[in-house]
PDB file of C-alpha atoms in Angstrom:
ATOM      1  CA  UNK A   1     -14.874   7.364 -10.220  1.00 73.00           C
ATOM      2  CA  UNK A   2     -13.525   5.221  -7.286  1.00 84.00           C
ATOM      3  CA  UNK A   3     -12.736   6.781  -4.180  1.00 90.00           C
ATOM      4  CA  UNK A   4     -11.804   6.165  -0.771  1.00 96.00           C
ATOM      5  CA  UNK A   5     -12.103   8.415   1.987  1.00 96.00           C
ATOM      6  CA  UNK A   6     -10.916   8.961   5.663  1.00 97.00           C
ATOM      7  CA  UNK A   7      -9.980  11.012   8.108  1.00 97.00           C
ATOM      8  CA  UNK A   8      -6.277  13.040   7.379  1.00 96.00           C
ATOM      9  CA  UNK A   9      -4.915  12.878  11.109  1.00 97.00           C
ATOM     10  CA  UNK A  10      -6.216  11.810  14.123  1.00 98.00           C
ATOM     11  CA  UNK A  11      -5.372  12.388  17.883  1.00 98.00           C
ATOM     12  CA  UNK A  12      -5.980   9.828  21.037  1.00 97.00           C
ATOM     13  CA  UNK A  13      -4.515   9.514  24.559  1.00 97.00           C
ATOM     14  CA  UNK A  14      -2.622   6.766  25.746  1.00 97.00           C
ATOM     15  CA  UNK A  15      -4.647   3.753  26.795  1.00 97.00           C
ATOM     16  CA  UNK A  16      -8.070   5.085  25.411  1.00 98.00           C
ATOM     17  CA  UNK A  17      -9.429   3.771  22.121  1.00 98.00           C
ATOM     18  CA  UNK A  18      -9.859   5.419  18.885  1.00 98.00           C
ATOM     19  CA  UNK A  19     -12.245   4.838  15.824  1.00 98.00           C
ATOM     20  CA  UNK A  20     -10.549   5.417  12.196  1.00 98.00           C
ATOM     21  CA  UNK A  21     -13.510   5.770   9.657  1.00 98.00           C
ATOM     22  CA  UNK A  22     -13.312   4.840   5.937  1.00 98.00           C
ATOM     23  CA  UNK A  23     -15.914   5.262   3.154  1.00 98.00           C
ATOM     24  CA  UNK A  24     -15.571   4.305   0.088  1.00 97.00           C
ATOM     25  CA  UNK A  25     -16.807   4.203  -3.418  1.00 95.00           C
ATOM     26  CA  UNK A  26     -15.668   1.765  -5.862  1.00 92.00           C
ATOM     27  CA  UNK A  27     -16.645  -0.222  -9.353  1.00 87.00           C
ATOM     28  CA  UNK A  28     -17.336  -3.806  -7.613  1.00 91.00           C
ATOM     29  CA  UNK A  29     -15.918  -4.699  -3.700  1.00 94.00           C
ATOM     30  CA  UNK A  30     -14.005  -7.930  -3.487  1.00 93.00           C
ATOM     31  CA  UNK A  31     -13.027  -7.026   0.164  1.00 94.00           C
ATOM     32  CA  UNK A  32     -11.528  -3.814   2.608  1.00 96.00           C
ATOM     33  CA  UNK A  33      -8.212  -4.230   3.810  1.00 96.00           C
ATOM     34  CA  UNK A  34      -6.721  -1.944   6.743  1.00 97.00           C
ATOM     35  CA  UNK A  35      -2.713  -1.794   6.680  1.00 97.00           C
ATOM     36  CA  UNK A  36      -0.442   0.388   9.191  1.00 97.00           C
ATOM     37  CA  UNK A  37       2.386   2.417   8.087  1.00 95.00           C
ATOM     38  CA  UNK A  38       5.109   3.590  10.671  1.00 95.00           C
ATOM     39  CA  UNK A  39       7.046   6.856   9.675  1.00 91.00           C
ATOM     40  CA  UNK A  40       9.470   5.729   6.924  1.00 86.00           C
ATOM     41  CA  UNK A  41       8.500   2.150   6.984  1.00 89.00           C
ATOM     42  CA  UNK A  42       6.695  -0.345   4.681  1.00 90.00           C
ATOM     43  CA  UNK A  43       3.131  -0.825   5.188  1.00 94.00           C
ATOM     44  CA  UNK A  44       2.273  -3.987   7.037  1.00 95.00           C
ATOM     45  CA  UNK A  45      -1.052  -5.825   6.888  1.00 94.00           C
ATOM     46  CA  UNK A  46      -3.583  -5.494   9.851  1.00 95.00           C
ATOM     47  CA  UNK A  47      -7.117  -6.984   8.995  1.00 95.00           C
ATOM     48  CA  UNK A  48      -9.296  -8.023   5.836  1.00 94.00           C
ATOM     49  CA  UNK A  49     -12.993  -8.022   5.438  1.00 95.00           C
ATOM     50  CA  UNK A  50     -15.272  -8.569   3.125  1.00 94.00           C
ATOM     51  CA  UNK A  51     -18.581 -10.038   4.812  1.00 95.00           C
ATOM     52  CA  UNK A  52     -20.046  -7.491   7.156  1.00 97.00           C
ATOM     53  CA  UNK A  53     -19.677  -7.658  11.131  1.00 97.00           C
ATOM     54  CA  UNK A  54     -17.058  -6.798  13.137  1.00 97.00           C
ATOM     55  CA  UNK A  55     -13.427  -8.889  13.054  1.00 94.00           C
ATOM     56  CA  UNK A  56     -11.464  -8.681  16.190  1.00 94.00           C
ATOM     57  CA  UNK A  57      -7.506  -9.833  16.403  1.00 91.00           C
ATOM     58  CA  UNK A  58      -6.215  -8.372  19.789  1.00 94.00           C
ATOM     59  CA  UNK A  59      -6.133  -5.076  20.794  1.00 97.00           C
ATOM     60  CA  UNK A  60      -7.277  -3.818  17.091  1.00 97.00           C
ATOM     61  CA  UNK A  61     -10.777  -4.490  15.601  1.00 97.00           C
ATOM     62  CA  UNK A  62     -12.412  -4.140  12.002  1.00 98.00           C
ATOM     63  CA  UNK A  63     -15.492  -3.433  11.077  1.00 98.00           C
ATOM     64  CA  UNK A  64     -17.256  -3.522   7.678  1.00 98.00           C
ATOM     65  CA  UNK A  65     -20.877  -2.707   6.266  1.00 98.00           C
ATOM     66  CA  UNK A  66     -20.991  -3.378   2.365  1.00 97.00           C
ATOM     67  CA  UNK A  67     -24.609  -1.478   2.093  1.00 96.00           C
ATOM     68  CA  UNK A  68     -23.097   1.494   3.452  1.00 96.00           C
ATOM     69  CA  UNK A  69     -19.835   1.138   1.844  1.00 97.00           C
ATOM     70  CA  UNK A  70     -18.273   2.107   5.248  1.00 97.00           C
ATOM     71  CA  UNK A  71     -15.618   0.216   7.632  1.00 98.00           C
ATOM     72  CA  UNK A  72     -13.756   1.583  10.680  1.00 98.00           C
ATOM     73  CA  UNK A  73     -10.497   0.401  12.279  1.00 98.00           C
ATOM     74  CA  UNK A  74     -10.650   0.305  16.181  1.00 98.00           C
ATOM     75  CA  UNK A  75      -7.675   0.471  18.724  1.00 98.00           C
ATOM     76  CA  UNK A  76      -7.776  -0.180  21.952  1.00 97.00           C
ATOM     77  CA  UNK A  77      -5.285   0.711  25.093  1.00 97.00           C
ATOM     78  CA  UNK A  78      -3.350   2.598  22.547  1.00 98.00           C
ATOM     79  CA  UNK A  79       0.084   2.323  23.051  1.00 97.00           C
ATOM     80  CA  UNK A  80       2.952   4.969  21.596  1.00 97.00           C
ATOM     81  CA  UNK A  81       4.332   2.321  19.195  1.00 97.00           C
ATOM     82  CA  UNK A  82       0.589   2.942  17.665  1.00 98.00           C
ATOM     83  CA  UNK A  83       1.588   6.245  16.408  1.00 98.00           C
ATOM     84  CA  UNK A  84       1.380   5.500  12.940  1.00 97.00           C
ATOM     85  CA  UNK A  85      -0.203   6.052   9.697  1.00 97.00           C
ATOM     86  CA  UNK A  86      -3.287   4.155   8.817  1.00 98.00           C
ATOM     87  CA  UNK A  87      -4.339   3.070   5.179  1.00 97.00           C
ATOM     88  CA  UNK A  88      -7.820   1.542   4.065  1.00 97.00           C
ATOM     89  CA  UNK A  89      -7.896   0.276   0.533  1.00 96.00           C
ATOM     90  CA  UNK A  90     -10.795  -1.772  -1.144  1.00 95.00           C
ATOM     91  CA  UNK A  91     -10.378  -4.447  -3.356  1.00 92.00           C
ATOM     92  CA  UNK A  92     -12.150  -3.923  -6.845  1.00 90.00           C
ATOM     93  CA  UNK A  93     -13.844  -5.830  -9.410  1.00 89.00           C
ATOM     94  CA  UNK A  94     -10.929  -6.488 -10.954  1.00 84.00           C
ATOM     95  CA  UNK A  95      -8.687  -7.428  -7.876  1.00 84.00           C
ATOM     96  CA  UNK A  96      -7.013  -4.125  -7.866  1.00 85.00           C
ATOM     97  CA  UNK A  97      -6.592  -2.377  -4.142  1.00 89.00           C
ATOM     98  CA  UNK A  98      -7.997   1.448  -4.489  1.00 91.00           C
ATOM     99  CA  UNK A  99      -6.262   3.101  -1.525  1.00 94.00           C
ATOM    100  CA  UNK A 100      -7.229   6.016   0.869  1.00 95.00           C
ATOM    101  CA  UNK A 101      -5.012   8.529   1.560  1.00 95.00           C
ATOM    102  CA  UNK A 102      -4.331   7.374   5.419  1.00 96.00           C
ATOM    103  CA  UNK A 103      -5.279   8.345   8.460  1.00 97.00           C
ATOM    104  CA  UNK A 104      -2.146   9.579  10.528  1.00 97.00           C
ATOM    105  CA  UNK A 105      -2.558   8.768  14.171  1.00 98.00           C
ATOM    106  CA  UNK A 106      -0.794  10.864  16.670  1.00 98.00           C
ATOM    107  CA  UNK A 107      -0.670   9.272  20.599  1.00 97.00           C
ATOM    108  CA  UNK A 108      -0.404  11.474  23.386  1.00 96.00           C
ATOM    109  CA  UNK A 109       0.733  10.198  26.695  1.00 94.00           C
TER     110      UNK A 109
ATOM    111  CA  UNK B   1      11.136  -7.989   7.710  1.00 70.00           C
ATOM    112  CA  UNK B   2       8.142  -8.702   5.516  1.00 74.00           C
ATOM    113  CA  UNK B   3      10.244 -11.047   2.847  1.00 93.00           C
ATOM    114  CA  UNK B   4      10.501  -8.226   0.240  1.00 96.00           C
ATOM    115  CA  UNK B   5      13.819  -6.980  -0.515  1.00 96.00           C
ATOM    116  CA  UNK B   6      14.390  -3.339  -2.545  1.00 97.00           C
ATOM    117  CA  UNK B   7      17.587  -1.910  -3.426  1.00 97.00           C
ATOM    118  CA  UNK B   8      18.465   0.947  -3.255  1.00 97.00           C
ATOM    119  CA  UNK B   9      17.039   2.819  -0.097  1.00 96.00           C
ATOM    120  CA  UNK B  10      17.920   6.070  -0.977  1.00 96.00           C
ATOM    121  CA  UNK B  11      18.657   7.496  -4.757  1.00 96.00           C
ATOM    122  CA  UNK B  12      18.857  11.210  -5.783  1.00 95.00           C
ATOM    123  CA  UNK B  13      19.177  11.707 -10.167  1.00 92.00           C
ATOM    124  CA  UNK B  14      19.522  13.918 -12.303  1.00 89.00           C
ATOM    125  CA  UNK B  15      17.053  14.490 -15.026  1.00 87.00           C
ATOM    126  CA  UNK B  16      19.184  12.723 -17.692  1.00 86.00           C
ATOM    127  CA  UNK B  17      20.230  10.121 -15.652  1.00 88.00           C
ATOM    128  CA  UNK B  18      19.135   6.271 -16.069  1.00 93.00           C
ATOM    129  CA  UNK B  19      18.691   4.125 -13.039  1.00 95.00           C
ATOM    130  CA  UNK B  20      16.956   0.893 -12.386  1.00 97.00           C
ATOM    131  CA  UNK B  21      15.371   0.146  -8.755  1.00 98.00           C
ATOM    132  CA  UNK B  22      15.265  -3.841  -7.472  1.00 98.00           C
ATOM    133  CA  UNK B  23      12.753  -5.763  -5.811  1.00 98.00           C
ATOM    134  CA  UNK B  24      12.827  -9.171  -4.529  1.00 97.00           C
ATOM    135  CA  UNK B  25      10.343 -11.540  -2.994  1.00 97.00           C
ATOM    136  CA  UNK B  26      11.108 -14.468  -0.927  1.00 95.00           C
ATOM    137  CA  UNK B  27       7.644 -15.334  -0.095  1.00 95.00           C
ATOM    138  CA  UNK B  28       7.039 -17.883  -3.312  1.00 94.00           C
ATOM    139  CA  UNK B  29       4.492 -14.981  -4.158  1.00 95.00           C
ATOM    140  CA  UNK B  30       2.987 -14.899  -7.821  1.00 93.00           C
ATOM    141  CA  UNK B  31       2.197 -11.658  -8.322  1.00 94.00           C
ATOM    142  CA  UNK B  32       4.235  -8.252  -7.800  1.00 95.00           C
ATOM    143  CA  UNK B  33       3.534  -4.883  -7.628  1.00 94.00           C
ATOM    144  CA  UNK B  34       4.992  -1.065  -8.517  1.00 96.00           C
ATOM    145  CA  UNK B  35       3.789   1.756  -5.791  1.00 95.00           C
ATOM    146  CA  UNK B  36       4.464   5.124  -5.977  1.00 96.00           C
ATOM    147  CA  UNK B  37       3.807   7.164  -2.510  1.00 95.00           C
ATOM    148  CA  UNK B  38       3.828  10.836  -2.135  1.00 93.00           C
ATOM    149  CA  UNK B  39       2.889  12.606   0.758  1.00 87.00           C
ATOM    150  CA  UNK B  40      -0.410  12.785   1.785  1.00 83.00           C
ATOM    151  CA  UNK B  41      -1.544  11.031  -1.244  1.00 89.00           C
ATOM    152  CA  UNK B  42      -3.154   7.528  -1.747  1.00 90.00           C
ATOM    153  CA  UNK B  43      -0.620   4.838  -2.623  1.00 92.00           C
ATOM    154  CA  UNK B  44      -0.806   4.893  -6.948  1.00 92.00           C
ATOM    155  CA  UNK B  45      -0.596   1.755  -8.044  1.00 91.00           C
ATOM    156  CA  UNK B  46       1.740   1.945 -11.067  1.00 94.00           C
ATOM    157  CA  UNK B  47       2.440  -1.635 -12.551  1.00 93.00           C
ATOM    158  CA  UNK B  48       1.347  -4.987 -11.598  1.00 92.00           C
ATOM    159  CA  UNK B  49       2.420  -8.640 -12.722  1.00 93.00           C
ATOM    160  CA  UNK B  50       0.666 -12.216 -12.466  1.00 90.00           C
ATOM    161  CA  UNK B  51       2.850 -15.200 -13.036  1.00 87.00           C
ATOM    162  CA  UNK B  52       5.450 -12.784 -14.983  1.00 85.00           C
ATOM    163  CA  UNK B  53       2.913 -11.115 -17.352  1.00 87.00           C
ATOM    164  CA  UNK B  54       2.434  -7.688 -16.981  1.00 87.00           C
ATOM    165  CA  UNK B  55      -1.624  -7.220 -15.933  1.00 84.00           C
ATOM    166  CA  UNK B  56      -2.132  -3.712 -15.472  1.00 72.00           C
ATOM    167  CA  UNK B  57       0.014  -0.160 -16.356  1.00 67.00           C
ATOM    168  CA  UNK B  58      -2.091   2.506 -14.891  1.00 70.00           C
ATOM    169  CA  UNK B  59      -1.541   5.391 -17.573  1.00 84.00           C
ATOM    170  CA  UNK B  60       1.763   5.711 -16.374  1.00 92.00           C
ATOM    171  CA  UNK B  61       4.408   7.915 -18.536  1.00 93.00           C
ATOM    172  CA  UNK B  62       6.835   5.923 -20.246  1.00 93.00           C
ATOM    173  CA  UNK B  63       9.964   7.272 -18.324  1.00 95.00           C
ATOM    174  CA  UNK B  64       8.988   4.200 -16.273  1.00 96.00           C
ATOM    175  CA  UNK B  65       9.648   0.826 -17.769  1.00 95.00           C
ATOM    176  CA  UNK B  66       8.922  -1.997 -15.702  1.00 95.00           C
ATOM    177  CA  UNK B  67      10.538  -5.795 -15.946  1.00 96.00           C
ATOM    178  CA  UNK B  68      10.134  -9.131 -14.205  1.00 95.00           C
ATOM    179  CA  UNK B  69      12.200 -11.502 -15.237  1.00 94.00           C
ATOM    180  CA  UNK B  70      10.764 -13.992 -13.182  1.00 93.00           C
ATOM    181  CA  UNK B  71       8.107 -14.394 -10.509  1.00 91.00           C
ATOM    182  CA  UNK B  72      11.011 -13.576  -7.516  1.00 95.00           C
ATOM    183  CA  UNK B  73      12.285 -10.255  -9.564  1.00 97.00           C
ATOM    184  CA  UNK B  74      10.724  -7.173 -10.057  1.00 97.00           C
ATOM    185  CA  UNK B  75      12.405  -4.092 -11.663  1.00 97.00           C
ATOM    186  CA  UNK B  76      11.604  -0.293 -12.614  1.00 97.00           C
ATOM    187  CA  UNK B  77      14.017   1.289 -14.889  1.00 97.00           C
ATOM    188  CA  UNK B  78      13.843   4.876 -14.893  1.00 96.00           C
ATOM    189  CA  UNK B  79      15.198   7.675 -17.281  1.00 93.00           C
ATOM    190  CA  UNK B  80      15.134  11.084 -18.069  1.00 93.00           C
ATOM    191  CA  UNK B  81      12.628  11.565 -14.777  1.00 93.00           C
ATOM    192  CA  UNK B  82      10.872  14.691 -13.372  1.00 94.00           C
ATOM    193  CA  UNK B  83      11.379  16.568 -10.217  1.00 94.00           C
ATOM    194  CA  UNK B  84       7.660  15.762  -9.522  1.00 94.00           C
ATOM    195  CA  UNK B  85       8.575  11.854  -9.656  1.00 96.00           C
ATOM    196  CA  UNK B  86      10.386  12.723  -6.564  1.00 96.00           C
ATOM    197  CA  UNK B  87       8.305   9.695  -4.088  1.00 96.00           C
ATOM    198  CA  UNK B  88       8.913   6.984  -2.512  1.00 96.00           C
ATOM    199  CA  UNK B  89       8.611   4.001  -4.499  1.00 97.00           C
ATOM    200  CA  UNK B  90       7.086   0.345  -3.000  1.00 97.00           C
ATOM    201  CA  UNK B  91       7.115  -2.994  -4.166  1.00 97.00           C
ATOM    202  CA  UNK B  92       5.184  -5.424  -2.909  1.00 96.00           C
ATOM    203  CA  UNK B  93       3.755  -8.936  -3.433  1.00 95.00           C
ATOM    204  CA  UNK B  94       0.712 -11.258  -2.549  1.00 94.00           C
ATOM    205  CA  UNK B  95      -0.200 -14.651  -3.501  1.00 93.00           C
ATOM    206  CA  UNK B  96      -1.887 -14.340  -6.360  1.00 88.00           C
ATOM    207  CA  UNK B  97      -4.322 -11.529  -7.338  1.00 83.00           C
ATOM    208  CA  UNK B  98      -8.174 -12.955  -5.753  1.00 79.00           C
ATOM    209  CA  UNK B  99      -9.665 -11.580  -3.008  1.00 72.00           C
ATOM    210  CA  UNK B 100      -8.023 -14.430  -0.629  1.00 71.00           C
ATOM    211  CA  UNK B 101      -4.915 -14.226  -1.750  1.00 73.00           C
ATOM    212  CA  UNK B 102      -4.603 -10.007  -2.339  1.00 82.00           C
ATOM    213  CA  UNK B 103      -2.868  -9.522   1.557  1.00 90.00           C
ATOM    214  CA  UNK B 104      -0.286  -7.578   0.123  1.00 93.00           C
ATOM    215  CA  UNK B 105       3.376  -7.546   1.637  1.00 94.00           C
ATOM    216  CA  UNK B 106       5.798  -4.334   1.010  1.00 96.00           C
ATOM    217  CA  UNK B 107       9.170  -3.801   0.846  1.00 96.00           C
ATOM    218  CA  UNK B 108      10.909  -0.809   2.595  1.00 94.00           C
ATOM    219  CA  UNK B 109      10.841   1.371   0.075  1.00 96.00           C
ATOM    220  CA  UNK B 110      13.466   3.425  -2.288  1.00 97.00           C
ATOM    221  CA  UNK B 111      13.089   6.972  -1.452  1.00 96.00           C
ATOM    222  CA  UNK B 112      13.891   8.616  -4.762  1.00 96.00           C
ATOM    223  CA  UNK B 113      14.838  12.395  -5.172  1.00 96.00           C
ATOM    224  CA  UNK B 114      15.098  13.789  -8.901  1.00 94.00           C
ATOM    225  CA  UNK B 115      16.997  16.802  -8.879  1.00 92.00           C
TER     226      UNK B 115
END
């Protein structure tokens, strides 16, 4: 079966950084996407990777290794507006996103 | 505002009831998506469409009926529902479906309670 796993919840402090992991398992991999979902809001797109090494856009980084079927999402100098839910889905063999569950991220100030 | 429209927000139905939820895209997007969201579960990915052609229906039960009249519309029609399909229901869209073109935008979602 396909599966994607990560953490349920997650706490950080204000201006630290955090690691979200994700693992997955999946028939084919045609790419990991990370998405963030505020409370009662639409997911919105944060990062895409599907060659391994590390992709950095601002304060959040994404990390992939295909041979380990493992990616993490990094934040750094959290900020409260990061309080959010975080969602890791892999792309399939046949182009279909398998999701994870989320990772809900609680900042502390 | 991601460019995806769904109407409505908020519906609550009875069992017997029929009701139809909207999407719309405004992206120029060829392919559209069907999400249902519960809490603390992975998105489910109930219906998908390329180009207006229906690509994929997940095993889901046929109190859902999906329609896309063309490549900017995207409807579910609903009847005689659950209390377990209680969920928050997502559209989205992308591109097209290959790995380039898969970043997937959502729309805000039509909280649905079946009484």
């Amino acid at each position: 079966g396909q599966n994607i796993d990560q953490p349920t919840e997650m706490t950080a402090t204000e201006g630290a950084i955090v690691q979200i992991n994700c693992t997955y398992q999946t028939s084919g991999f045609n790419g990991l996407f990370w998405y963030q979902q505020h409370a009662g809001e639409a997911p919105t797109f944060l990062s895409y990777n599907v060659l391994d090494g590390l992709e950095e856009k601002g304060r959040f980084s994404s990390f992939l290794s295909r041979s380990k079927g493992y990616s993490y999402l990094l934040l750094k100098e959290l900020q409260m507006k990061d309080s959010a839910s975080y969602l890791c889905a892999v792309l399939d063999s046949n182009y279909q996103l398998i999701w994870g569950a989320g990772t809900k991220l609680i900042i502390k100030p | 505002e991601t460019g995806v429209t769904q109407t409505p927000r908020h519906l609550v139905m009875g069992m017997t009831n029929k009701k139809s939820l909207k999407c719309e895209q405004h992206l120029g997007h060829n392919a559209m998506y069907w999400y249902k969201q519960s809490a603390k579960k992975p998105l489910e990915l109930m219906f998908v469409y390329s180009l207006e052609e229906r690509v994929e229906n997940n095993s889901v039960p046929s109190r859902f009926s999906p329609e896309c009249p063309n490549s900017s519309h995207l409807f579910l029609h609903l009847h005689t529902l659950q209390p377990e399909d209680s969920a928050l229901y997502l559209c989205a869209s992308s591109q097209d479906m290959t790995a380039g073109g898969n970043e997937q935008f959502f729309g805000p979602g039509t909280r649905l309670t079946v009484l």
